[in-house]
Tab-separated table of C-alpha atoms in Angstrom:
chain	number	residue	atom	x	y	z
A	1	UNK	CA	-30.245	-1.880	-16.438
A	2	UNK	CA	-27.565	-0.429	-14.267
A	3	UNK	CA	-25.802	-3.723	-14.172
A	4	UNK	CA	-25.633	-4.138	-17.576
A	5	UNK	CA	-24.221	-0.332	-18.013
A	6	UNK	CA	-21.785	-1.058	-15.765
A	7	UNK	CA	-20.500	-5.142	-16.772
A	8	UNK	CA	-21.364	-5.081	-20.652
A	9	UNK	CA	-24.351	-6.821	-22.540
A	10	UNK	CA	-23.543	-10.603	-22.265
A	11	UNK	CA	-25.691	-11.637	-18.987
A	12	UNK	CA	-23.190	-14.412	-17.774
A	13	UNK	CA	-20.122	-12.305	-18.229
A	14	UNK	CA	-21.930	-9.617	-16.228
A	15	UNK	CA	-22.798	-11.793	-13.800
A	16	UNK	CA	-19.394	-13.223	-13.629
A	17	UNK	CA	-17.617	-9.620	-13.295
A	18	UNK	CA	-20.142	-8.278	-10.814
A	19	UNK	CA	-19.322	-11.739	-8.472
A	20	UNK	CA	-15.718	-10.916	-8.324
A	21	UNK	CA	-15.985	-7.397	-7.976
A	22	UNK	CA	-17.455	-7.904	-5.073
A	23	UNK	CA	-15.505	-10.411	-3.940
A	24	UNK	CA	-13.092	-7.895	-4.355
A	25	UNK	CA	-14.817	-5.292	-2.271
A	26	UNK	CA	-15.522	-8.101	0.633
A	27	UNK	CA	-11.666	-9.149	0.702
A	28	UNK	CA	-11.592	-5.466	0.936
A	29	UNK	CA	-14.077	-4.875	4.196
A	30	UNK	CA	-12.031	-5.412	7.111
A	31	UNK	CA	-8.862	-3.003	6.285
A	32	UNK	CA	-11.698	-0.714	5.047
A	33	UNK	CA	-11.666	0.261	9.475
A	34	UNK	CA	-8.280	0.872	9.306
A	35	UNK	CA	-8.125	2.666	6.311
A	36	UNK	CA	-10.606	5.371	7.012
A	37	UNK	CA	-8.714	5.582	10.520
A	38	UNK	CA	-5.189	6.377	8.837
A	39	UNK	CA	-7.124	8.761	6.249
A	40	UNK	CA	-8.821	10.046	9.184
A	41	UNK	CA	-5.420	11.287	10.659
A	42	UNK	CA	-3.746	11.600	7.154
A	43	UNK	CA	-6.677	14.389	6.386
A	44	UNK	CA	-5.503	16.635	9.520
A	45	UNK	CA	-2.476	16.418	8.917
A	46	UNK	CA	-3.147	17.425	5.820
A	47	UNK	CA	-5.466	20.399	7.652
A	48	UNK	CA	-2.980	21.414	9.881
A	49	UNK	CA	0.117	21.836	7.542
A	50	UNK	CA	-1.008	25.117	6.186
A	51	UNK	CA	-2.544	23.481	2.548
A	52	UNK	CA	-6.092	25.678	2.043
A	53	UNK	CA	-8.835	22.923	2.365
A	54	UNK	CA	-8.977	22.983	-1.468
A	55	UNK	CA	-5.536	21.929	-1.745
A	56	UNK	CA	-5.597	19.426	0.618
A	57	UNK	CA	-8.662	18.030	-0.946
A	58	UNK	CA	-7.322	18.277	-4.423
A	59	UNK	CA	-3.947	15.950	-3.279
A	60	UNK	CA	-6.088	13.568	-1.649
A	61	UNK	CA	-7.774	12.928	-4.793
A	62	UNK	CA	-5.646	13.556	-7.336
A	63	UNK	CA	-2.202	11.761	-5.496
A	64	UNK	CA	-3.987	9.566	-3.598
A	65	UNK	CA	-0.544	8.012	-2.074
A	66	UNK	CA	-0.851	7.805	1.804
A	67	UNK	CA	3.060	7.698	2.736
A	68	UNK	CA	4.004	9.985	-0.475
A	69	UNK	CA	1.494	12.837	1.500
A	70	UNK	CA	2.584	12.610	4.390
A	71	UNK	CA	6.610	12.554	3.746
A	72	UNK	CA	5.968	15.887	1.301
A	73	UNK	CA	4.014	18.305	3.908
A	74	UNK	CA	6.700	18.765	5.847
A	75	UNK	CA	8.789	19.536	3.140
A	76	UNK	CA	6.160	21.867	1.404
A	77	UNK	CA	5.853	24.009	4.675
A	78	UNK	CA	9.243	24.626	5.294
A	79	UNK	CA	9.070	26.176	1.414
A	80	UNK	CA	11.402	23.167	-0.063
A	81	UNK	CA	12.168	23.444	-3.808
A	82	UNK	CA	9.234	21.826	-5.849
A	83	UNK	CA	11.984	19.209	-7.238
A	84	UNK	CA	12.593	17.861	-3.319
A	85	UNK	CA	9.218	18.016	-2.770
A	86	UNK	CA	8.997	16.158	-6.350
A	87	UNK	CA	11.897	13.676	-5.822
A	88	UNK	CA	11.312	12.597	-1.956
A	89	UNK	CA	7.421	11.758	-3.533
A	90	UNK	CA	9.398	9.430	-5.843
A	91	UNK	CA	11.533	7.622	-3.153
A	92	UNK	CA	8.559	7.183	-1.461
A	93	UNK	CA	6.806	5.766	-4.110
A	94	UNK	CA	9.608	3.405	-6.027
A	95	UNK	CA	8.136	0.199	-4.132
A	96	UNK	CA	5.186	0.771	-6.545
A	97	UNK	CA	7.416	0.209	-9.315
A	98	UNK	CA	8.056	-3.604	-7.810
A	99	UNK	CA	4.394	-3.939	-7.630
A	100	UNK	CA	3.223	-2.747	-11.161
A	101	UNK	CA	6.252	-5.053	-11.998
A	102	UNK	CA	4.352	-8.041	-10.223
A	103	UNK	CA	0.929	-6.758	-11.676
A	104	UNK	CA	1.856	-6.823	-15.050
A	105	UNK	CA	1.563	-10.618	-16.133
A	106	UNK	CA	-1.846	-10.283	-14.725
A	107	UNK	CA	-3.265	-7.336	-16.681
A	108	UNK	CA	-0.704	-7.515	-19.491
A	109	UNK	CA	-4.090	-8.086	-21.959
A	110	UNK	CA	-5.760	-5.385	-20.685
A	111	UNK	CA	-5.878	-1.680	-22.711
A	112	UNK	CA	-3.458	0.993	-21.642
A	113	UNK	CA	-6.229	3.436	-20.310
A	114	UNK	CA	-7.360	0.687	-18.157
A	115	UNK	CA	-3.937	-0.518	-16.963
A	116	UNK	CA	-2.867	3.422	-16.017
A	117	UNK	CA	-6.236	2.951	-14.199
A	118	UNK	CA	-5.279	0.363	-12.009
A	119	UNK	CA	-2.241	1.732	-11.433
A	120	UNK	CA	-3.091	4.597	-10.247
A	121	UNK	CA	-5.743	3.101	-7.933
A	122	UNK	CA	-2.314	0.379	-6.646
A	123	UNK	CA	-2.030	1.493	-2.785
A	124	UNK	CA	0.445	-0.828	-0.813
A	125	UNK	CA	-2.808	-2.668	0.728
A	126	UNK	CA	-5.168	-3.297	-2.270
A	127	UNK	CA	-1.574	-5.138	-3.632
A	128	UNK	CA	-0.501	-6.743	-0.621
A	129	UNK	CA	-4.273	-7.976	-0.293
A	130	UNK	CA	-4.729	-9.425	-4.134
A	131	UNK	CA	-1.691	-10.983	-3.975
A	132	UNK	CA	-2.026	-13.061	-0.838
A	133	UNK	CA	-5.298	-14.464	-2.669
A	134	UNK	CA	-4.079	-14.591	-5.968
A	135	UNK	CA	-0.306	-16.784	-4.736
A	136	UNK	CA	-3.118	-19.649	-4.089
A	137	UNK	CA	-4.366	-19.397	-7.850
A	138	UNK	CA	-2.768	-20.605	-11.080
A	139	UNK	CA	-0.705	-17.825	-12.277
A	140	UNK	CA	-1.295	-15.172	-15.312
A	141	UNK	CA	-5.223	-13.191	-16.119
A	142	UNK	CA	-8.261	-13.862	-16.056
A	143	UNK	CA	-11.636	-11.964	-15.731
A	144	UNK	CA	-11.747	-13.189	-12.376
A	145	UNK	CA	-8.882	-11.634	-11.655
A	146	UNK	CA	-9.367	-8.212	-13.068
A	147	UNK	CA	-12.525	-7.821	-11.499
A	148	UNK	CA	-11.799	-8.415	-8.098
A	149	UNK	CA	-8.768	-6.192	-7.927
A	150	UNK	CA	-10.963	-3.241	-8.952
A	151	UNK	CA	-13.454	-4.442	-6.504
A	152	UNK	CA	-10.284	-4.326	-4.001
A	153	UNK	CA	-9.767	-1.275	-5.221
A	154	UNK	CA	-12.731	0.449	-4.946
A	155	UNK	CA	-13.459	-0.679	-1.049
A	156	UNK	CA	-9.843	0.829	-0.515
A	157	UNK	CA	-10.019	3.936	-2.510
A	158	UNK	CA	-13.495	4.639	-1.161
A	159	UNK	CA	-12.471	4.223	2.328
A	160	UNK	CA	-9.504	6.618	1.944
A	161	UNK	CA	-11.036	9.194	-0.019
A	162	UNK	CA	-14.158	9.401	2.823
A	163	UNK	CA	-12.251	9.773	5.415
A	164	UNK	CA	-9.393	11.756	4.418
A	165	UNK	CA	-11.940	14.363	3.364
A	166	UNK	CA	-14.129	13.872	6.711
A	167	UNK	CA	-9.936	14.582	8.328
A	168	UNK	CA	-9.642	17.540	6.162
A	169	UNK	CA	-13.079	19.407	6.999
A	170	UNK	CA	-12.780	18.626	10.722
A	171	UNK	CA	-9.098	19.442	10.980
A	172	UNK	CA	-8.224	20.642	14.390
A	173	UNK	CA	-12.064	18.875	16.072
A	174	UNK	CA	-10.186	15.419	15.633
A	175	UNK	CA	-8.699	14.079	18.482
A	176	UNK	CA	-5.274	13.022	17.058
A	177	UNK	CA	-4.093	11.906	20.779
A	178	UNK	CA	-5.900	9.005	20.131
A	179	UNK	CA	-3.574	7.403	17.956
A	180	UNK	CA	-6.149	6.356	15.989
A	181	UNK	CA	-3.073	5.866	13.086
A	182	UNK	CA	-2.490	3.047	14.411
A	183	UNK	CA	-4.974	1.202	13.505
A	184	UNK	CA	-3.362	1.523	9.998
A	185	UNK	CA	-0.158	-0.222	11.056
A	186	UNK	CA	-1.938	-3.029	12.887
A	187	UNK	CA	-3.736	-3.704	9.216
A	188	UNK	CA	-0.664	-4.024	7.911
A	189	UNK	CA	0.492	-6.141	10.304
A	190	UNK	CA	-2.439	-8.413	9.979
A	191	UNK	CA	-1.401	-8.306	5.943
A	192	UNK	CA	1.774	-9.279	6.522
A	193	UNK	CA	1.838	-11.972	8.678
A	194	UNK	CA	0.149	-14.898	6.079
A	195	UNK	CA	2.550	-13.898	3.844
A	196	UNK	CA	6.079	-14.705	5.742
A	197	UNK	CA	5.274	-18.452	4.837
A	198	UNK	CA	8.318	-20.370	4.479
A	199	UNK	CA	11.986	-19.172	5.022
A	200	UNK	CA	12.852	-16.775	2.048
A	201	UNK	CA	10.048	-14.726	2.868
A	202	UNK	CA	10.925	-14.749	6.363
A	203	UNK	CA	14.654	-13.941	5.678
A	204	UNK	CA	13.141	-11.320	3.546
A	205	UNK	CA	10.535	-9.547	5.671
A	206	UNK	CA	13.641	-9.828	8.457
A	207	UNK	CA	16.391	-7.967	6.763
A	208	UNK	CA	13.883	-5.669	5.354
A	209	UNK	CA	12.624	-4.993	8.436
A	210	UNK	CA	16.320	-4.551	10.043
A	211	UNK	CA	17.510	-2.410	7.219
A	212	UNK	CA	14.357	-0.319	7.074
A	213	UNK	CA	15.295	0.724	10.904
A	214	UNK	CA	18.947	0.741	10.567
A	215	UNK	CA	18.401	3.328	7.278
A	216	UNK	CA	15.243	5.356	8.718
A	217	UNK	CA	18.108	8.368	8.714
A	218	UNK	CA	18.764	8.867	5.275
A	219	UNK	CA	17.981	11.590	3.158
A	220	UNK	CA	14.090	11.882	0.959
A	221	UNK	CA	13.192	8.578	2.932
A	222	UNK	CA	15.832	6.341	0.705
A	223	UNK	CA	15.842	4.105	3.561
A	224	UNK	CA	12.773	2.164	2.203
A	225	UNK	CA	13.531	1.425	-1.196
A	226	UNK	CA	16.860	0.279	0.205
A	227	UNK	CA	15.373	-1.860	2.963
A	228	UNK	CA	12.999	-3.408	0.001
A	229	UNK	CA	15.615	-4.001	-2.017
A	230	UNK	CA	17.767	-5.670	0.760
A	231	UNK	CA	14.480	-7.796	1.740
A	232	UNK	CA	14.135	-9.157	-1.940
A	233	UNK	CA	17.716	-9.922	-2.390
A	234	UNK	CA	18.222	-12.194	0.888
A	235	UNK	CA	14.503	-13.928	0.282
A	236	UNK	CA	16.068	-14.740	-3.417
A	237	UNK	CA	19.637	-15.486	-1.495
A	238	UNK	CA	17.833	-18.387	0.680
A	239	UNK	CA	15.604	-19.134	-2.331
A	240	UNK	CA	18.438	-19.929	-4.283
A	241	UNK	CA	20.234	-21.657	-1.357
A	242	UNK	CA	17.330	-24.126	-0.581
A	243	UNK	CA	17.004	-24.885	-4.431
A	244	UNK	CA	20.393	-26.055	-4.406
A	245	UNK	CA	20.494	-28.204	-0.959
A	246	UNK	CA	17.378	-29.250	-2.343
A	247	UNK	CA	18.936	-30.412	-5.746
A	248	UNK	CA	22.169	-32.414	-4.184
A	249	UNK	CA	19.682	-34.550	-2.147
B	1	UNK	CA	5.095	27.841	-0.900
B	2	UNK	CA	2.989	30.229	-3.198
B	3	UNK	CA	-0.624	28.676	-4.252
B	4	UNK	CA	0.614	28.459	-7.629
B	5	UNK	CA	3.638	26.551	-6.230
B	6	UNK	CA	1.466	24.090	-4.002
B	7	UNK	CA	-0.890	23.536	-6.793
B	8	UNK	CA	2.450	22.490	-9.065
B	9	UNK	CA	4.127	20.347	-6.377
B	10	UNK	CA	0.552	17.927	-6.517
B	11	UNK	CA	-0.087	18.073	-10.271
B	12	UNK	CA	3.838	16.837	-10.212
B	13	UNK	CA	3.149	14.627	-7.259
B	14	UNK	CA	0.221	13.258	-9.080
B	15	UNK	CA	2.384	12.418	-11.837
B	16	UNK	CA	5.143	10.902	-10.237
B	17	UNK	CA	2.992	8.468	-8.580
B	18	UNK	CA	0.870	7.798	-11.395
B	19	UNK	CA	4.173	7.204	-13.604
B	20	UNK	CA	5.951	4.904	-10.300
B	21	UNK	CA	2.435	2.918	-10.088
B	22	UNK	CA	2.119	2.273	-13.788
B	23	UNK	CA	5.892	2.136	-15.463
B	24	UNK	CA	5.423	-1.845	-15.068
B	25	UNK	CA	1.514	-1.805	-16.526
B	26	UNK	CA	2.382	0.291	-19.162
B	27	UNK	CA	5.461	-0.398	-20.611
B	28	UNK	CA	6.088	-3.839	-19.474
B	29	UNK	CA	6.054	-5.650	-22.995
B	30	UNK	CA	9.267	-3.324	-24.070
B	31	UNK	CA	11.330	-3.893	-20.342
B	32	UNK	CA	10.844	-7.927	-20.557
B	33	UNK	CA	12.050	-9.396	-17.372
B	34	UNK	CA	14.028	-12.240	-16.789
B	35	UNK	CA	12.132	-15.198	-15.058
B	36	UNK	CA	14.839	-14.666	-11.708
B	37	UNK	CA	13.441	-11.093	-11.285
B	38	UNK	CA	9.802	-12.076	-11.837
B	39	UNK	CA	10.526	-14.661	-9.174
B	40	UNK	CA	11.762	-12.601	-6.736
B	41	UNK	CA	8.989	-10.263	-7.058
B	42	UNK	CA	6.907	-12.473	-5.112
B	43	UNK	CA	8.332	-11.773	-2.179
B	44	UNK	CA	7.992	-7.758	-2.613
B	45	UNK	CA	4.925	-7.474	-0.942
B	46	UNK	CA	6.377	-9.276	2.632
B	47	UNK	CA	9.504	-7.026	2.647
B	48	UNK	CA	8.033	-3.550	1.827
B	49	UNK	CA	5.585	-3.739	4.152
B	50	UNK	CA	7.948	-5.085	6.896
B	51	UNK	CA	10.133	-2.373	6.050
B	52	UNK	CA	6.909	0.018	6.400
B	53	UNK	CA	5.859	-1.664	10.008
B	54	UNK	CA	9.064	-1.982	11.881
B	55	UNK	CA	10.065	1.453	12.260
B	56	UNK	CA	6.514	2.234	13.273
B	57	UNK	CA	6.866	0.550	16.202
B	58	UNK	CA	10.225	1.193	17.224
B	59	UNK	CA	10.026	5.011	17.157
B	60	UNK	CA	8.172	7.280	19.839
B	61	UNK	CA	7.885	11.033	18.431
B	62	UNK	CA	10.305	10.313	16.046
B	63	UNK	CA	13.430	9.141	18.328
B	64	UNK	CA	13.739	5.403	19.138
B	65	UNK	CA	12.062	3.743	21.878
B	66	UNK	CA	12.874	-0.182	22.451
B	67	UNK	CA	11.294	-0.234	25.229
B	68	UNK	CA	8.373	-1.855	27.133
B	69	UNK	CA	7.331	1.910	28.193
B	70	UNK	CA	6.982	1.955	23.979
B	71	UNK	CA	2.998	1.621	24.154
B	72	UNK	CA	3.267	1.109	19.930
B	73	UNK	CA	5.706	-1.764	20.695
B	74	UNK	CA	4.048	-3.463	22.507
B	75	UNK	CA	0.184	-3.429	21.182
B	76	UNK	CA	2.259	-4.045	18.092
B	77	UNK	CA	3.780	-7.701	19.685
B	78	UNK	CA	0.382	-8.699	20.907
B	79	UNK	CA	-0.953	-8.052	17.479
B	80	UNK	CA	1.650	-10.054	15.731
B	81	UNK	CA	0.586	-12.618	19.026
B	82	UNK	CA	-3.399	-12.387	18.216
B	83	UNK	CA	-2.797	-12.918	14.567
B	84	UNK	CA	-0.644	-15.967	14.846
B	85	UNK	CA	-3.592	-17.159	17.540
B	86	UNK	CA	-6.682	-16.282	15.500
B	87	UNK	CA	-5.658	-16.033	11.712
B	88	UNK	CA	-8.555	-13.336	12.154
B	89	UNK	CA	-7.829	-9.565	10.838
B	90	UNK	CA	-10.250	-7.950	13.023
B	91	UNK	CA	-9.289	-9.535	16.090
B	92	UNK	CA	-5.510	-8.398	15.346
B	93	UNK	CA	-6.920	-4.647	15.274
B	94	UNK	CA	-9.536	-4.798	17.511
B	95	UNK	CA	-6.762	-6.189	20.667
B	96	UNK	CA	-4.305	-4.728	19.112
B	97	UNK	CA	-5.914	-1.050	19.994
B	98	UNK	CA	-7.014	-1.811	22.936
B	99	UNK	CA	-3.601	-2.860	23.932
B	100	UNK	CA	-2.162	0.802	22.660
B	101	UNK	CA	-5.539	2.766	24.093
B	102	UNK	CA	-4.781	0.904	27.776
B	103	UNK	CA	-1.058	1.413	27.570
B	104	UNK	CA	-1.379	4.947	26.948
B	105	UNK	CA	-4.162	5.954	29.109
B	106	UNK	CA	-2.951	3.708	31.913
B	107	UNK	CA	0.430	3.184	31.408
């Protein structure tokens, strides 16, 4: 009964959808650890900036944007003007502009509702995680598809929400000595490495990676979007290159 | 910040990254792309989260630290080592801390 509540009446197609949704949620699993450990921290953080619990519990849900948090406490206890609060939230969050970009083709059929829905569940891992699957698969949508990103999706945002909530209501008891962030950027290390295959990704990932550190100074965190754009120009650059050398042969 | 302030600065936080995460989704059938662009997106996901990494583990407290004293640094190399090794995610996180829980209790 449940099941066909939550996949629609046609048995197959249910069947179908509920397989890749949790598919999704298995791909999902193993970042799950890391997750709740950054949301863990994230959530004191969050605690220990001077939000009341309600706030803090309201952004989690209602932002839901790890990095975004994180760069606009600061800025929100030292009593910054809501538009550079506002505006360093949007730096922050421009790579998600390339991603919807690169999710587009695949849920292009889908209903707006449902698209603003899956955006706003996007997080740099659920993307970086149904891409590396889908780059082996035919491109465009399917059901397939749809289904397992939200079962990416949910894993992730379930995972986040938990613990940052858990961070939240035990504030100051967690040990943040531990470093237990970490874990987060050792996930994302883990994400990253299967997909510097080849050498435009790997000039990409490279400059990125040198321009990122080289512009870590600059004003409402611009040094990201810069060091993404840099990344994706030089992995087209060789791209391009290799086509060519490629063609005179 | 006032609470009325606070509460503005997520509602408008909410929005921005709703309206960043879905500009694409939504309105992608008026802002056609050409097939270079859609190319090159590909290789988005590699670069920004490089670019999110790298300065993770070169910074200690916020100031730089290339160093081998740089316990993030190094856990960080011997994750990029374990996951080249193993192809396995939880063995890249599970050596990975306990490289950065030695190196700072012991270290």
């Amino acid at each position: 009964m449940i099941g066909h509540r939550l996949f629609g009446r046609d048995h197959r197609i249910a069947q179908a959808r509920a397989e890749a949704w949790s598919c999704g949620l298995c791909a999902a699993a193993p970042v799950t650890v890391a997750l709740a450990a950054w949301g863990l921290v994230a959530g004191v953080a969050m605690a220990k900036s001077g939000l009341t619990q309600a706030q803090a519990i309201g952004m989690s849900l209602l932002v839901f944007a790890g990095t975004a948090q994180l760069a606009a406490l600061p800025l929100i206890a030292a009593d910054a003007p809501i538009w550079v609060v506002l505006l360093t939230a949007t730096i922050v969050n421009l790579r998600f502009v390339i991603f919807s970009a690169g999710l587009y083709p695949v849920f292009r059929h889908l209903p707006l509702p449902r698209r603003l829905l899956l955006g706003f569940l996007t997080g740099d891992i659920s993307f970086a995680l149904a891409f590396s699957r889908w780059s082996a698969q035919p491109p465009g949508a399917s059901r397939e598809k749809t289904w397992f990103y939200l079962g990416i999706c949910t894993g992730t945002w379930l995972a986040w929400q938990v613990s940052s909530i858990a961070g939240i209501l035990l504030g100051g008891r967690v040990p943040t000595h531990w470093g237990l962030d970490f874990m987060g950027i050792l996930a994302l290390i883990a994400l990253v490495l299967p997909m510097i295959a080849g050498a435009p990704a790997a000039a990409g990932a490279l400059v990125a990676s040198v321009v990122a550190v080289l512009a870590a100074g600059m004003p409402l965190k611009l040094g990201l979007v810069v060091a993404v754009l840099a990344g994706i120009s030089a992995a087209m650059a060789v791209d391009i290159a290799l086509e060519r050398t490629g063609r005179e042969r | 910040m006032s609470a009325v302030s606070i509460w503005l600065t997520i509602v408008g936080m909410t929005l921005v990254t709703l309206a960043t995460r879905s500009l694409m989704l939504a309105f992608g059938d008026r802002i056609p792309l050409p097939e270079r662009v859609q190319h090159a997106l590909r290789f988005a996901p590699a670069c920004a989260l490089a670019a999110l990494i790298v300065p993770e583990l070169l910074t200690a407290q916020g100031a730089w630290a290339i160093s081998l004293g740089n316990a993030r640094l190094v856990a960080g190399a011997a994750a990029i080592a374990v996951m080249l090794a193993t192809r396995s995610m939880m063995a890249t996180m599970g050596l990975g801390m306990a490289v950065f829980l030695a190196l700072r209790h012991f270290g």
